[in-house]
Coordinates of N, CA, C and O in Angstrom, one line a residue:
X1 N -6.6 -93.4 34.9 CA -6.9 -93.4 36.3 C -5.9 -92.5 37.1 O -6.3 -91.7 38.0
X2 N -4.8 -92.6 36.8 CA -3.7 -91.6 37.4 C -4.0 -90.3 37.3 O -3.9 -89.4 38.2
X3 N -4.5 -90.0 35.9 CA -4.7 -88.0 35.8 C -5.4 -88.2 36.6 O -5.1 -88.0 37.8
X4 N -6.8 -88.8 36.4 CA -7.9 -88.8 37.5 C -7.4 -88.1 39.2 O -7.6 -87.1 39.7
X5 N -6.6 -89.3 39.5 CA -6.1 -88.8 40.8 C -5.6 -87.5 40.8 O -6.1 -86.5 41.3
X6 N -4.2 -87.7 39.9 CA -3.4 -86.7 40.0 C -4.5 -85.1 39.9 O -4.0 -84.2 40.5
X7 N -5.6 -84.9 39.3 CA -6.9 -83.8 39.3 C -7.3 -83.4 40.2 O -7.3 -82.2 40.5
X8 N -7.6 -84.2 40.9 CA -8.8 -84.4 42.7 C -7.7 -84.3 43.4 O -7.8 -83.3 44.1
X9 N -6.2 -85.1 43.7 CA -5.6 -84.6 44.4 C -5.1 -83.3 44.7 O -4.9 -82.9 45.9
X10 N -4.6 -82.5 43.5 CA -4.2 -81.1 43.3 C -5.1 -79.9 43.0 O -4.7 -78.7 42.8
X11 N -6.3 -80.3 43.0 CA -7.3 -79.5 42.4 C -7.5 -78.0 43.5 O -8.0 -76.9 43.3
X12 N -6.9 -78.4 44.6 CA -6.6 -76.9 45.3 C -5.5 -76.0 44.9 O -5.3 -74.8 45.2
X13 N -4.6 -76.9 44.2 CA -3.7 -75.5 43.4 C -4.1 -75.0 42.1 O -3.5 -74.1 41.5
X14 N -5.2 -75.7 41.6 CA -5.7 -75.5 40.3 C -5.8 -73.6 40.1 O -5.4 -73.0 39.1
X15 N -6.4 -73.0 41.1 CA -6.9 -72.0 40.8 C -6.0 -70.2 41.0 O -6.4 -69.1 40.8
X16 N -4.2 -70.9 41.5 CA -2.8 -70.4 41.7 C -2.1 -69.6 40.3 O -2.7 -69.6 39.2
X17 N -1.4 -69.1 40.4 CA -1.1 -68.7 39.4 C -0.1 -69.8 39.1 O 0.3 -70.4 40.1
X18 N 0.5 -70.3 37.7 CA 1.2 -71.3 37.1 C 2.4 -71.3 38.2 O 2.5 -72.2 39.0
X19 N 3.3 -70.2 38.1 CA 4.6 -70.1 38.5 C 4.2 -70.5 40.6 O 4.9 -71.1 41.4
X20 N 3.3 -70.1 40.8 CA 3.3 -70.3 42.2 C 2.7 -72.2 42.5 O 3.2 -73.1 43.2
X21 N 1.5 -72.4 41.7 CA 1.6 -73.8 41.6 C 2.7 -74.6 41.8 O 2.8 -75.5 42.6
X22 N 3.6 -74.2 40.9 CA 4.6 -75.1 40.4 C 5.4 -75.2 41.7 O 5.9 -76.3 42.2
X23 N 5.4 -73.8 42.3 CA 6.3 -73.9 43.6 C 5.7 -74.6 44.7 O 6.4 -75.3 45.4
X24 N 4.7 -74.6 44.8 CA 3.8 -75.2 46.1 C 4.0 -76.7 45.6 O 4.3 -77.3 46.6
X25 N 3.7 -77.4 44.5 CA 3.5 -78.7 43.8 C 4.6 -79.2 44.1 O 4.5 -80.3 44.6
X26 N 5.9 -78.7 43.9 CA 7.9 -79.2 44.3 C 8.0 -79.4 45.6 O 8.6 -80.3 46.1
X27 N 7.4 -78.6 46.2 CA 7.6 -78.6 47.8 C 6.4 -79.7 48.2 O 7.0 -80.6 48.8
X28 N 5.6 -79.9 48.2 CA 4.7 -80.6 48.5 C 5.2 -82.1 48.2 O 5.1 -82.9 49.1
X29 N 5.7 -82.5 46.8 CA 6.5 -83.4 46.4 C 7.5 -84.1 47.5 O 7.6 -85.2 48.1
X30 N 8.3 -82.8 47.6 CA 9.5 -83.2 48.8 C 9.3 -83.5 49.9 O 9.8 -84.5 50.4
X31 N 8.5 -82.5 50.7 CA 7.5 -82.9 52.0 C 7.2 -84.0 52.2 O 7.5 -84.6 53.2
X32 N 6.2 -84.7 51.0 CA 6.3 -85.9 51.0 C 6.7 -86.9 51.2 O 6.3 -87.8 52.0
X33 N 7.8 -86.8 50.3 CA 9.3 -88.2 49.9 C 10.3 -87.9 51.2 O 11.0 -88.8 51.6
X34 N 10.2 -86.4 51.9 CA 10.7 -86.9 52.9 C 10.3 -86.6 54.3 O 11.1 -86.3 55.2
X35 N 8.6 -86.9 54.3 CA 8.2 -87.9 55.5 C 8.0 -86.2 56.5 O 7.8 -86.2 57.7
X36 N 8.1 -85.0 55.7 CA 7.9 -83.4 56.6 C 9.4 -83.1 57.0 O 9.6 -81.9 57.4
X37 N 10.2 -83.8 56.8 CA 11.5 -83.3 57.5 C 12.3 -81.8 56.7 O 12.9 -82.0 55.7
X38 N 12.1 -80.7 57.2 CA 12.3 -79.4 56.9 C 13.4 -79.2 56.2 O 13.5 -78.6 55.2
X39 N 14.6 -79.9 57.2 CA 15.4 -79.7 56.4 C 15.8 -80.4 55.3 O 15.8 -80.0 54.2
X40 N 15.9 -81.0 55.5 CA 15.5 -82.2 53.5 C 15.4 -81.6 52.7 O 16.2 -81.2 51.8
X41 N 14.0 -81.4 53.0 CA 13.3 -80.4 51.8 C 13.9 -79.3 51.4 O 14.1 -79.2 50.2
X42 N 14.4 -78.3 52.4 CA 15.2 -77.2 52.3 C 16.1 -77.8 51.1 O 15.8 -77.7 49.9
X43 N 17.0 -78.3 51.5 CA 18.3 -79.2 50.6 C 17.8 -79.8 49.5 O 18.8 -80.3 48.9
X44 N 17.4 -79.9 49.2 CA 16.6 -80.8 48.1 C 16.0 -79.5 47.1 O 16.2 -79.6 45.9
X45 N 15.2 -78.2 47.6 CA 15.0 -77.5 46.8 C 15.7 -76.3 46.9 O 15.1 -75.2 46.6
X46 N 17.0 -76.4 47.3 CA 17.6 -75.3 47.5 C 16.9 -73.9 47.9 O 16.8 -72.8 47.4
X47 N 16.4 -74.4 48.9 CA 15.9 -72.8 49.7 C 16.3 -73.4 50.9 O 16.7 -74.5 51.2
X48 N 16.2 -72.1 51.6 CA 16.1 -71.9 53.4 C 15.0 -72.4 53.8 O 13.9 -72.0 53.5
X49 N 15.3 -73.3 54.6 CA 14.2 -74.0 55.8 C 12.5 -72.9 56.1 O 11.3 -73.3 56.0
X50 N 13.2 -71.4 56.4 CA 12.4 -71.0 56.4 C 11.1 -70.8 55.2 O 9.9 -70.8 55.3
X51 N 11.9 -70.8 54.4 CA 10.9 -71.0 52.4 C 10.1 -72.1 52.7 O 9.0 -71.9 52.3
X52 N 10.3 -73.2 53.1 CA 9.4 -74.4 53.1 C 8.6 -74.4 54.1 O 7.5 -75.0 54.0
X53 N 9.1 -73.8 55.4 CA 7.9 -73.6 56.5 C 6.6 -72.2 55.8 O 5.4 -72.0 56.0
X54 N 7.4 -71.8 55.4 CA 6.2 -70.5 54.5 C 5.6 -71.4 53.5 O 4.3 -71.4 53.5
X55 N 6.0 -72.2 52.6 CA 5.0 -72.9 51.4 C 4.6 -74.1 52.1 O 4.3 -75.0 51.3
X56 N 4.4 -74.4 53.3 CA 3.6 -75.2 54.2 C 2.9 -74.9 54.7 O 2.0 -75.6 55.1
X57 N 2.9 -73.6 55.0 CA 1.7 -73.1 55.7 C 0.7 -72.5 54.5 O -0.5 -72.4 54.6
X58 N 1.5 -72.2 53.6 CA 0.1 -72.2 52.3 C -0.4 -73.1 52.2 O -1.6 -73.1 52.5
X59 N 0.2 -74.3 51.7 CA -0.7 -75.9 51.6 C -1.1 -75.9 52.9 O -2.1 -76.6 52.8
X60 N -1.0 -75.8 53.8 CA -2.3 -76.1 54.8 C -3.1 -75.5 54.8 O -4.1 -75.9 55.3
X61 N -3.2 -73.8 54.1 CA -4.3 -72.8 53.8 C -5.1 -73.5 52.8 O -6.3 -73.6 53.0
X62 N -4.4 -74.0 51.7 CA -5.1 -74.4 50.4 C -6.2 -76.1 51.2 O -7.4 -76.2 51.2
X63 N -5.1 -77.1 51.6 CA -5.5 -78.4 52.1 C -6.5 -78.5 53.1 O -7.6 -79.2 53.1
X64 N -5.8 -77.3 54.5 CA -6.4 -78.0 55.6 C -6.3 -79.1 56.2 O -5.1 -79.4 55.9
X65 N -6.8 -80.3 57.2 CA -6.1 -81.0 58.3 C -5.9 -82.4 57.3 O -5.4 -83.5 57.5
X66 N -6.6 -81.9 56.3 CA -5.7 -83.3 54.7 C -4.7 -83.8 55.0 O -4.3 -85.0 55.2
X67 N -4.0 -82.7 55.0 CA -2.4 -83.0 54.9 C -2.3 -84.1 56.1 O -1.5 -85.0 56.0
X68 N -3.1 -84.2 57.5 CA -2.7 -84.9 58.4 C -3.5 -86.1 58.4 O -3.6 -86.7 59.4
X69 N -4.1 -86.4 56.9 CA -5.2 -87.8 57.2 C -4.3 -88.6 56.2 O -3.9 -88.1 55.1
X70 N -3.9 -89.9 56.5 CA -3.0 -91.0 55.9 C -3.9 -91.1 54.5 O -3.1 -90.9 53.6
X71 N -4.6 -91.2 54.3 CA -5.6 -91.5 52.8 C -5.4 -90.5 51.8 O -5.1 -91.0 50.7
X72 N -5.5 -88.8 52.1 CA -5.3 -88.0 51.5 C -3.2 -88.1 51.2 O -2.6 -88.0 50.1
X73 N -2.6 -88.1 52.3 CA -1.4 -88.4 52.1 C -0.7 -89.8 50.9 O 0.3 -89.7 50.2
X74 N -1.4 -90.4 50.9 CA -1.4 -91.7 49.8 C -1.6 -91.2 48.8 O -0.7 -91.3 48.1
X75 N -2.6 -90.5 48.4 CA -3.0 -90.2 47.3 C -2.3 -89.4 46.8 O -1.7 -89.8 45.8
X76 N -1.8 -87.8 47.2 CA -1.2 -87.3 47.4 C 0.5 -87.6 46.4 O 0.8 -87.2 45.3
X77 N 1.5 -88.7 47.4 CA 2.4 -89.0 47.3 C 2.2 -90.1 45.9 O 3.2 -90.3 45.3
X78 N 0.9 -90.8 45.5 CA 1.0 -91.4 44.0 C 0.4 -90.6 43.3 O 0.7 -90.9 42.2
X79 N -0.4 -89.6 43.3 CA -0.1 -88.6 42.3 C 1.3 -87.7 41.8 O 1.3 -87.0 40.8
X80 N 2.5 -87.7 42.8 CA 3.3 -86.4 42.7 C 4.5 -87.6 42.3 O 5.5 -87.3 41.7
X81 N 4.2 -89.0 42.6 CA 5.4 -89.5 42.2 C 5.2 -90.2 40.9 O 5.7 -91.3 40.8
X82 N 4.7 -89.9 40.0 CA 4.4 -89.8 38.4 C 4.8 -88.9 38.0 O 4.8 -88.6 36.8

């Protein structure tokens, strides 16, 4: 049931190149766990604030207003925390 999720939830980076996935999938992780807070995230993956507002605005290209509905966020945050 988990891949399940973990599939349908990520299935918009499915189609990325591996190396860029992986970047957008870390950040998205972080974003998560901590709740959008930029700089966190920044710290946490050692880039500049600025790097995570640029790979957020991709996942919002890829997602769309997802990212802002609590359900997709759930899902989301128990697929990336496995």
């Amino acid at each position: 049931a988990l891949a399940d999720l973990r599939a349908r939830a990520l299935a918009p980076l499915a189609d990325l190149r591996p190396a860029v996935a992986e970047k957008l999938t870390d950040t998205l992780r972080s974003w998560l766990f901590h709740h959008g807070r930029r700089e966190d995230v920044a710290a946490e993956l050692f880039v500049h604030p600025q790097t995570v507002r640029y790979r957020m605005n991709q996942l919002r290209d890829l997602y769309g207003d997802r990212l802002d509905d609590p359900e997709t966020v759930l899902e989301l945050t128990i697929a990336l925390s496995a």
